[in-house]
């Protein structure tokens, strides 16, 4: 029944890493993806962070099976779909993962995967379920306030989950490893839009350009306007060509 649990858990742990205690993470301190609250619930009620850091492999397996895998009926889901839902549950909670799967399957979203959900999921192409679930999961993550902090890691994780889940759904298929995420180049057109919206840029322009313009106060207004156009044009070029300039002006 749990044919894919060990493989799925191994994949999940690659993303979860080891000890983490980031103040920006609402889940608090975690060890291999297990929060202190979850550790207290399944292992030791009065556990400390020190206890959590010493979690054993057996304890880890028990927690992931009972708290996540069983909660989303992992043993009953199709190959690949089980891993995609399992990882979603670990990252964002079993109830949310179940509801998103139910949305893909077109059944009532009650957060409980039962016979109706399983029947609907099995009736759909498994690769299609995986793709749609991962797309919706990424869209959900992008709406979170913490996306700016964790977005790059989440994007990489969902991409990896999608790839491995598709391999599990179609054994023997030639699905390449996901390519590393690349920075999207900034075009001059996009830089101009960013400049127009940047308060920091206009403050910089007003203070930085005021002095030279004052020095040319005796010039014709058309000449002064031309100088402003040149300054803005050069700024857009510099911002589009130099990442460090974008960072300094708060455009990244």
Short mmCIF file of N, CA and C in Angstrom, two decimals, residues 2 19 24 27 30 43-44 51 62 67 82 92 103 105-106 120 139 144 157 170 214 221 231 241:
data_model
loop_
_atom_site.label_atom_id
_atom_site.label_comp_id
_atom_site.label_asym_id
_atom_site.label_seq_id
_atom_site.Cartn_x
_atom_site.Cartn_y
_atom_site.Cartn_z
N UNK A 2 1.95 1.22 0.77
CA UNK A 2 2.81 2.41 0.85
C UNK A 2 4.02 2.26 -0.07
N UNK A 19 18.61 21.71 10.05
CA UNK A 19 18.08 22.63 11.06
C UNK A 19 17.84 24.01 10.47
N UNK A 24 11.58 34.74 9.91
CA UNK A 24 10.58 35.07 8.89
C UNK A 24 9.67 33.90 8.57
N UNK A 27 6.38 29.02 10.60
CA UNK A 27 6.37 27.70 11.23
C UNK A 27 7.34 27.58 12.38
N UNK A 30 12.58 24.37 12.74
CA UNK A 30 12.30 23.07 12.14
C UNK A 30 13.59 22.27 12.01
N UNK A 43 5.95 12.96 19.36
CA UNK A 43 7.09 12.32 20.00
C UNK A 43 7.22 12.66 21.48
N UNK A 44 7.36 13.95 21.80
CA UNK A 44 7.62 14.34 23.18
C UNK A 44 6.89 15.64 23.49
N UNK A 51 15.92 19.00 21.73
CA UNK A 51 15.37 17.67 21.47
C UNK A 51 15.04 17.51 20.00
N UNK A 62 7.98 8.22 11.24
CA UNK A 62 6.66 8.12 11.88
C UNK A 62 5.88 9.41 11.74
N UNK A 67 1.45 12.30 10.06
CA UNK A 67 1.00 13.69 10.01
C UNK A 67 0.72 14.17 8.59
N UNK A 82 0.69 10.89 -5.66
CA UNK A 82 0.90 10.73 -4.22
C UNK A 82 2.05 11.61 -3.73
N UNK A 92 2.71 23.11 2.98
CA UNK A 92 1.60 24.05 3.23
C UNK A 92 0.44 23.48 4.04
N UNK A 103 -9.85 20.36 -6.00
CA UNK A 103 -10.19 21.37 -7.01
C UNK A 103 -9.80 20.87 -8.40
N UNK A 105 -9.55 17.76 -9.25
CA UNK A 105 -10.40 16.61 -9.57
C UNK A 105 -11.85 17.01 -9.83
N UNK A 106 -12.22 18.23 -9.43
CA UNK A 106 -13.58 18.69 -9.66
C UNK A 106 -14.60 18.17 -8.67
N UNK A 120 -12.34 10.33 -8.58
CA UNK A 120 -12.21 11.41 -9.55
C UNK A 120 -10.76 11.60 -9.99
N UNK A 139 1.04 29.11 -7.77
CA UNK A 139 0.24 30.34 -7.78
C UNK A 139 -0.14 30.73 -6.35
N UNK A 144 1.59 34.69 -1.26
CA UNK A 144 1.95 34.85 0.14
C UNK A 144 2.86 36.05 0.36
N UNK A 157 11.67 24.21 -5.58
CA UNK A 157 11.08 23.01 -4.98
C UNK A 157 9.93 22.48 -5.81
N UNK A 170 5.19 7.86 -14.73
CA UNK A 170 5.50 7.18 -16.00
C UNK A 170 6.90 6.58 -15.91
N UNK A 214 20.47 74.00 -11.91
CA UNK A 214 20.53 75.36 -11.36
C UNK A 214 21.70 76.13 -11.96
N UNK A 221 14.74 77.30 -21.78
CA UNK A 221 14.03 76.20 -21.14
C UNK A 221 14.06 74.93 -21.98
N UNK A 231 19.41 62.89 -19.09
CA UNK A 231 19.67 62.29 -17.78
C UNK A 231 18.78 61.08 -17.55
N UNK A 241 21.06 47.84 -17.66
CA UNK A 241 22.31 47.15 -17.96
C UNK A 241 23.09 46.74 -16.71
#
